[in-house]
CSV table of C-alpha atoms and ligand atoms in Angstrom, one decimal:
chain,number,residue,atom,x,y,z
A,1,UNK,CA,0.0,0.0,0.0
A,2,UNK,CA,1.6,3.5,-0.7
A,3,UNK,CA,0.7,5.6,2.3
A,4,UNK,CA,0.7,9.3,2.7
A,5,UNK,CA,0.8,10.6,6.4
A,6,UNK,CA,-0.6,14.4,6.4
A,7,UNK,CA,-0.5,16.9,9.6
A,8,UNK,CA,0.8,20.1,11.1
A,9,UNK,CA,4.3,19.9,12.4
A,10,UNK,CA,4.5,18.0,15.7
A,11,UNK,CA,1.1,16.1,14.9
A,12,UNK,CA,3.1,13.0,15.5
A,13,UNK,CA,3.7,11.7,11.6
A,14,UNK,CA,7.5,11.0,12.1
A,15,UNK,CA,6.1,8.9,15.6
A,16,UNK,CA,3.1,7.0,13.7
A,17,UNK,CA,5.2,6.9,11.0
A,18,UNK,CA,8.4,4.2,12.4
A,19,UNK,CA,5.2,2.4,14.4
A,20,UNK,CA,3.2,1.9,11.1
A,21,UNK,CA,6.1,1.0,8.8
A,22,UNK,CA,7.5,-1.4,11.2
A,23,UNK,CA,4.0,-3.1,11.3
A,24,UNK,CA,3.6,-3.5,7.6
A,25,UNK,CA,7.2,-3.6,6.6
A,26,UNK,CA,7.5,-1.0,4.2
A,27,UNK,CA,9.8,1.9,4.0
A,28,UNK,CA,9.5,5.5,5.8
A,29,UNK,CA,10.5,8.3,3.7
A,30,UNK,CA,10.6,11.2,5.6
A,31,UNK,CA,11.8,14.5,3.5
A,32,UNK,CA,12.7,16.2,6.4
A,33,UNK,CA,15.1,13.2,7.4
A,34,UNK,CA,16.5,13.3,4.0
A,35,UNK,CA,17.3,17.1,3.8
A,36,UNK,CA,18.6,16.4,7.9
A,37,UNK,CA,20.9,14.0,6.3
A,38,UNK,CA,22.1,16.5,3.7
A,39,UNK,CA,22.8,19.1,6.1
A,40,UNK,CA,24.6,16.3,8.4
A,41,UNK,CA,26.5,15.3,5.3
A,42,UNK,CA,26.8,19.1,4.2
A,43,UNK,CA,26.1,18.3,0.5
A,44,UNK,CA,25.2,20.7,-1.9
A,45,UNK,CA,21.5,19.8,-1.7
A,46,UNK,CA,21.9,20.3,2.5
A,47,UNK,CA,23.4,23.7,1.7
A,48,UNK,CA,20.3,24.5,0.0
A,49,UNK,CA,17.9,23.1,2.3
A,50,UNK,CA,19.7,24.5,5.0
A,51,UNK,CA,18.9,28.2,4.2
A,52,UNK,CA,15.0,27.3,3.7
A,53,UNK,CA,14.4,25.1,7.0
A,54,UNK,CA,16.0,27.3,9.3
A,55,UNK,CA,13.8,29.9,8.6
A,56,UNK,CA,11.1,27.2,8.9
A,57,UNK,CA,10.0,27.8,4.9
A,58,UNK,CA,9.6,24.8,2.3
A,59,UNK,CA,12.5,23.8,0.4
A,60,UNK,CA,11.8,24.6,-3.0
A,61,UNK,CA,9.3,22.1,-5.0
A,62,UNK,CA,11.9,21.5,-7.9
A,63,UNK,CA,14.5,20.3,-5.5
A,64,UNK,CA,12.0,18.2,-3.6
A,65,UNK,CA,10.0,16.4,-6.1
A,66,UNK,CA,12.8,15.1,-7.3
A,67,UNK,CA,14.4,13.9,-4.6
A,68,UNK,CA,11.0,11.8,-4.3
A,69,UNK,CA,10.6,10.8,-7.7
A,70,UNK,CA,14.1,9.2,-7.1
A,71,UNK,CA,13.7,7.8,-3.7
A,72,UNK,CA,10.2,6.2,-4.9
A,73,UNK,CA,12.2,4.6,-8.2
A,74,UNK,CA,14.1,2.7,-5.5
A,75,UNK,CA,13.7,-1.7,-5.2
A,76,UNK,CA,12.1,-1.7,-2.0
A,77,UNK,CA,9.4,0.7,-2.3
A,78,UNK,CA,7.6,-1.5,-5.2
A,79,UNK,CA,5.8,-3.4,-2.4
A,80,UNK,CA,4.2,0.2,-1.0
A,81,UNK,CA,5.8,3.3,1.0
A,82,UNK,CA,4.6,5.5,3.7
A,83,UNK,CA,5.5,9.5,2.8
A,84,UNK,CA,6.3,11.1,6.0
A,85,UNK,CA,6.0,15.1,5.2
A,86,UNK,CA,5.4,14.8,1.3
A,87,UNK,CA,3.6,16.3,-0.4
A,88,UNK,CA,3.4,19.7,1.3
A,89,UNK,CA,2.3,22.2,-1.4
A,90,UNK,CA,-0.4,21.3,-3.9
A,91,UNK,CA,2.2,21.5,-6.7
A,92,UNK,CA,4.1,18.4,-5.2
A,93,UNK,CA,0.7,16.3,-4.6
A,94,UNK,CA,0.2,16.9,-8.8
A,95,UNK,CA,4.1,16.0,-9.7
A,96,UNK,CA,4.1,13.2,-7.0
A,97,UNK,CA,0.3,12.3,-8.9
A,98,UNK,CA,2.9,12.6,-12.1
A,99,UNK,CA,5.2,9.5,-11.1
A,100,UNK,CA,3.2,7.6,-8.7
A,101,UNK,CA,-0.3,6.3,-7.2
A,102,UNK,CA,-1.2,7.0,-3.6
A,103,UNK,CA,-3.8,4.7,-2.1
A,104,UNK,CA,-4.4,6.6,1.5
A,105,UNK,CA,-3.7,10.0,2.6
A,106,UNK,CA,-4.3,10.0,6.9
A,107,UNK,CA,-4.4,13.3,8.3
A,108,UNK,CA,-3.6,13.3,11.7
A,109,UNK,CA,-5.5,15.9,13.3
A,110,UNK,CA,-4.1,17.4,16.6
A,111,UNK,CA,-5.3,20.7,18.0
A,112,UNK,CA,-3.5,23.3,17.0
A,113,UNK,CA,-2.6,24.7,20.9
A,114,UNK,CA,-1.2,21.5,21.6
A,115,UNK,CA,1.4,21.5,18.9
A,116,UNK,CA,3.8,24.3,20.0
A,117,UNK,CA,4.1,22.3,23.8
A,118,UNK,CA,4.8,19.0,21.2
A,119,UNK,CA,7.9,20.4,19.3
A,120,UNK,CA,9.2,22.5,21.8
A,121,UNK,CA,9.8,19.6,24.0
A,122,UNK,CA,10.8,17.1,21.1
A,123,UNK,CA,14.2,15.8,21.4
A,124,UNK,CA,15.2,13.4,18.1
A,125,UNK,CA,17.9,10.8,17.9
A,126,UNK,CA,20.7,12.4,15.7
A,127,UNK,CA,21.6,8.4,14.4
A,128,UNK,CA,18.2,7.0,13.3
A,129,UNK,CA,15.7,9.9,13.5
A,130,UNK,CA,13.6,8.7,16.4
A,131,UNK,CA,11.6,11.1,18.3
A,132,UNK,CA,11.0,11.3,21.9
A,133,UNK,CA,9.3,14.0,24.2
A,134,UNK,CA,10.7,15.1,27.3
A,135,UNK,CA,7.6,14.5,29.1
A,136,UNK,CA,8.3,10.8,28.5
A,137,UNK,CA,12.2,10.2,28.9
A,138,UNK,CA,12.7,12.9,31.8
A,139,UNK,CA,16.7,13.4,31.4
A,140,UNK,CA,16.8,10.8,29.6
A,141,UNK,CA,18.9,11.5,26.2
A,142,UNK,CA,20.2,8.2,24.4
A,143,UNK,CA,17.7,6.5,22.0
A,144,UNK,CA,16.2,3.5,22.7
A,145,UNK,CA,16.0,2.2,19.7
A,146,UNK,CA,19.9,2.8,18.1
A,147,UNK,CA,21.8,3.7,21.8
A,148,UNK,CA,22.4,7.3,19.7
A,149,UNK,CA,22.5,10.8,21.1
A,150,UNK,CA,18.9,12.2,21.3
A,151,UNK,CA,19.7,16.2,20.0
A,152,UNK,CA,17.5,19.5,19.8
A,153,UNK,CA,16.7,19.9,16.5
A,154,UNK,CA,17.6,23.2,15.1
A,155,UNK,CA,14.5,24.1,13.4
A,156,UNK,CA,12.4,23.5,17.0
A,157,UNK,CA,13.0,27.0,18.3
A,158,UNK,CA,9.7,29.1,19.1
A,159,UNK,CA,10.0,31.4,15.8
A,160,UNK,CA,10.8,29.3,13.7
A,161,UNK,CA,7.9,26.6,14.9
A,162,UNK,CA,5.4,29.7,15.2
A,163,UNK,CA,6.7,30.1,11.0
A,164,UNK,CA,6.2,26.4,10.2
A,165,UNK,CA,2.8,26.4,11.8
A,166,UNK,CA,1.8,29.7,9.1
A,167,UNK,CA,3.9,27.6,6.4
A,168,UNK,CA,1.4,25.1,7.2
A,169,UNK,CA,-2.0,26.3,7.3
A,170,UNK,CA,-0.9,28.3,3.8
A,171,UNK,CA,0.7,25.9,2.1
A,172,UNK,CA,0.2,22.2,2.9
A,173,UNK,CA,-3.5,22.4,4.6
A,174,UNK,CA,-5.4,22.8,1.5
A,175,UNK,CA,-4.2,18.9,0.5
A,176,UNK,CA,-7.2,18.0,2.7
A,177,UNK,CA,-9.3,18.8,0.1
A,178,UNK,CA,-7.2,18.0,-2.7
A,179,UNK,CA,-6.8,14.7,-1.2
A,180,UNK,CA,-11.1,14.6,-0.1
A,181,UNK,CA,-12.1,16.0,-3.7
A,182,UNK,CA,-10.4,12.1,-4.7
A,183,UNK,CA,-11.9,9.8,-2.2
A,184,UNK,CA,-8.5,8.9,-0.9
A,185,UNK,CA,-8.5,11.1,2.9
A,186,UNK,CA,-9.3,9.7,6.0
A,187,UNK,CA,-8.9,11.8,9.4
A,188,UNK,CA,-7.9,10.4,12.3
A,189,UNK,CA,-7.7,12.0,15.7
A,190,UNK,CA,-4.1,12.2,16.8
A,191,UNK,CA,-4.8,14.0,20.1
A,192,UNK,CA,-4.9,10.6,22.0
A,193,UNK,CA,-1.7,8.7,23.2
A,194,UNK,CA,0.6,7.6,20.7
A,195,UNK,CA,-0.3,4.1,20.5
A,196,UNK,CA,-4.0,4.4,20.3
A,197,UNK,CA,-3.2,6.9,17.4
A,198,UNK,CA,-1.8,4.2,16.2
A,199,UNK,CA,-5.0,2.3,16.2
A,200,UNK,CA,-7.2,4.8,14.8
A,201,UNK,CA,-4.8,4.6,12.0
A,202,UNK,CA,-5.0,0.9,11.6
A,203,UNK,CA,-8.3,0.9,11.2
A,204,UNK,CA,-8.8,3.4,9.2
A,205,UNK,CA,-6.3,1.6,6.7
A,206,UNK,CA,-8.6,-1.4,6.5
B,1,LIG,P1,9.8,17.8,8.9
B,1,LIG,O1,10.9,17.1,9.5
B,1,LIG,O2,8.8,17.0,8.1
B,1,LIG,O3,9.0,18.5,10.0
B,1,LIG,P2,7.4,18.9,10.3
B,1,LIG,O4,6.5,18.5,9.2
B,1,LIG,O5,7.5,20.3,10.8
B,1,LIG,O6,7.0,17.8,11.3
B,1,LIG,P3,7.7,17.4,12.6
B,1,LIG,O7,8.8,16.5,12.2
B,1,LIG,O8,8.1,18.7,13.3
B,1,LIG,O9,6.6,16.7,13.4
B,1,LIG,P4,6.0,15.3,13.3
B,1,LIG,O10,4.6,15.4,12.8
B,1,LIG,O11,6.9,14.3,12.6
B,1,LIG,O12,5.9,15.0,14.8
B,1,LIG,P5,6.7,13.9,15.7
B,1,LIG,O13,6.3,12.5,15.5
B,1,LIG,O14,8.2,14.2,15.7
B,1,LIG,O15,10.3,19.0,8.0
B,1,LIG,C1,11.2,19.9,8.4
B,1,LIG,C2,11.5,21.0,7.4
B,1,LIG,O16,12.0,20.3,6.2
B,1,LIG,C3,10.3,21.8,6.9
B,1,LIG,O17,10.0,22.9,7.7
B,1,LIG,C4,10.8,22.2,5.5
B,1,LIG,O18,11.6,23.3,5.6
B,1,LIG,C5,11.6,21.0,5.0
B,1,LIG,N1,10.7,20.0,4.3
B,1,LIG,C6,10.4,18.8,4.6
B,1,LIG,N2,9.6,18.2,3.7
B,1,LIG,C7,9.4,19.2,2.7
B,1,LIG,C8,8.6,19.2,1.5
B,1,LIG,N3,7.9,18.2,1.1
B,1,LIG,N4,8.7,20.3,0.8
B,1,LIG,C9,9.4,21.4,1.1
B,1,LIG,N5,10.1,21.4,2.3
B,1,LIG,C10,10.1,20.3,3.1
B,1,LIG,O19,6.1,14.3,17.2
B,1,LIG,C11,6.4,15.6,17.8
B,1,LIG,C12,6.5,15.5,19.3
B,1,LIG,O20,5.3,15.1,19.9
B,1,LIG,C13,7.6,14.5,19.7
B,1,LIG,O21,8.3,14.9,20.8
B,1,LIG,C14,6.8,13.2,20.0
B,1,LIG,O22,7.4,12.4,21.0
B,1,LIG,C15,5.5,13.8,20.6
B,1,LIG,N6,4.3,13.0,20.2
B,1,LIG,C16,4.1,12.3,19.1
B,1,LIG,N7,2.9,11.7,19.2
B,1,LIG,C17,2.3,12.0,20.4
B,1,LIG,C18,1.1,11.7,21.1
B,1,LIG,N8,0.2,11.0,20.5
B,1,LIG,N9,0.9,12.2,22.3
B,1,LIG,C19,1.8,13.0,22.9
B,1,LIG,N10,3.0,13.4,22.3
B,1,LIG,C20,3.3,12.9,21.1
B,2,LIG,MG1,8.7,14.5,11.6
């Protein structure tokens, strides 16, 4: 099944996202992990990216989309995919329509006061990606999954989250209805603890 996880930043698609693909063993491609990697890896693609999620704005469609279109072409996603954070602008839902089929877009709805308290306290682990919350792993800051260092992500400051969320509502919100207008969106609520998220979505992939 190719999979499309949709929501606001810190409405827990990166979270659902390792659950889900774990469970039905298919790959997570996450574009803001990518671009993290290019930055990590200082490539001339980070370099760009750099400059754009910093100031929490989208990387530009060209340099996305085909990233994607690439990453899709790959062996293992020919048994289904799960899209973590792609598309985000309507122009990358109608290339990504270009070079592949989506079966499912879940939006994962989380209220939007709750979203700020989400990212602020997110720490990520800088090996594998995995995201934690301090409310959960107190001073804890080694991954449980990899034994990596769990880091601040640079892009998780106030402004720059308080920019995202605007990025969001602008830019990437009106998928809903691209995504309603083609029978293929189903809304779950993700304001419920992580693994009963996980449920909703589940069920609504049946
Ligand atoms: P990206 O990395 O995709 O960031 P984002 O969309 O802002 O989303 P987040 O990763 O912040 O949140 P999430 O929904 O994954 O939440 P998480 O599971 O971590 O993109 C970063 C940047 O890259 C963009 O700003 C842009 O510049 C660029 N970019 C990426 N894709 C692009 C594209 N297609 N086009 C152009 N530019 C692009 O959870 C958040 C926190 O909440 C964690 O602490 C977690 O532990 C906690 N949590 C999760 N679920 C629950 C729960 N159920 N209850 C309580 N806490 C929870
Ligand atoms: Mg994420």
């Amino acid at each position: 099944m190719n999979i499309v996880l949709l929501g606001a930043p810190g409405a827990g698609k990166g979270t659902q996202a390792s659950m889900l693909c774990e469970m039905l063993n298919i790959p997570h491609i996450s574009t803001g992990d990518i671009f993290r990697r290019h930055i990590k890896e200082l490539t001339p693609i980070g370099k760009i990216a750099k400059s754009y999620i910093d100031r929490g704005e989208l990387v530009p469609d060209s340099v996305t989309e085909e990233i994607v279109r690439l990453r899709l072409a790959e062996a293992d996603c020919k048994n289904g995919y799960l899209l973590d954070g792609f598309p985000r602008t309507v122009a990358q839902a109608k290339a990504l329509e270009g070079f592949s089929k989506v079966d499912v877009v879940i939006e994962i709805d989380v209220p939007h006061e709750k979203l700020m308290h989400r990212i602020i306290g997110r720490r990520v682990c800088g090996k594998c990606a995995e995201s934690y919350h301090v409310d959960f792993i107190g001073e804890k800051r080694v991954c449980e999954k990899c034994g990596g260092d769990l880091i601040h992500r640079d892009d998780d400051k106030e402004d720059t989250v308080k920019e995202r969320l605007f990025v969001y509502a602008n830019k990437t919100a009106p998928l809903i209805d691209f995504y309603a207008e083609r029978g293929i969106l189903k809304k779950v609520n993700g304001d419920l603890a992580a693994k009963d998220v996980l449920s909703e979505i589940s069920k609504a992939l049946k």
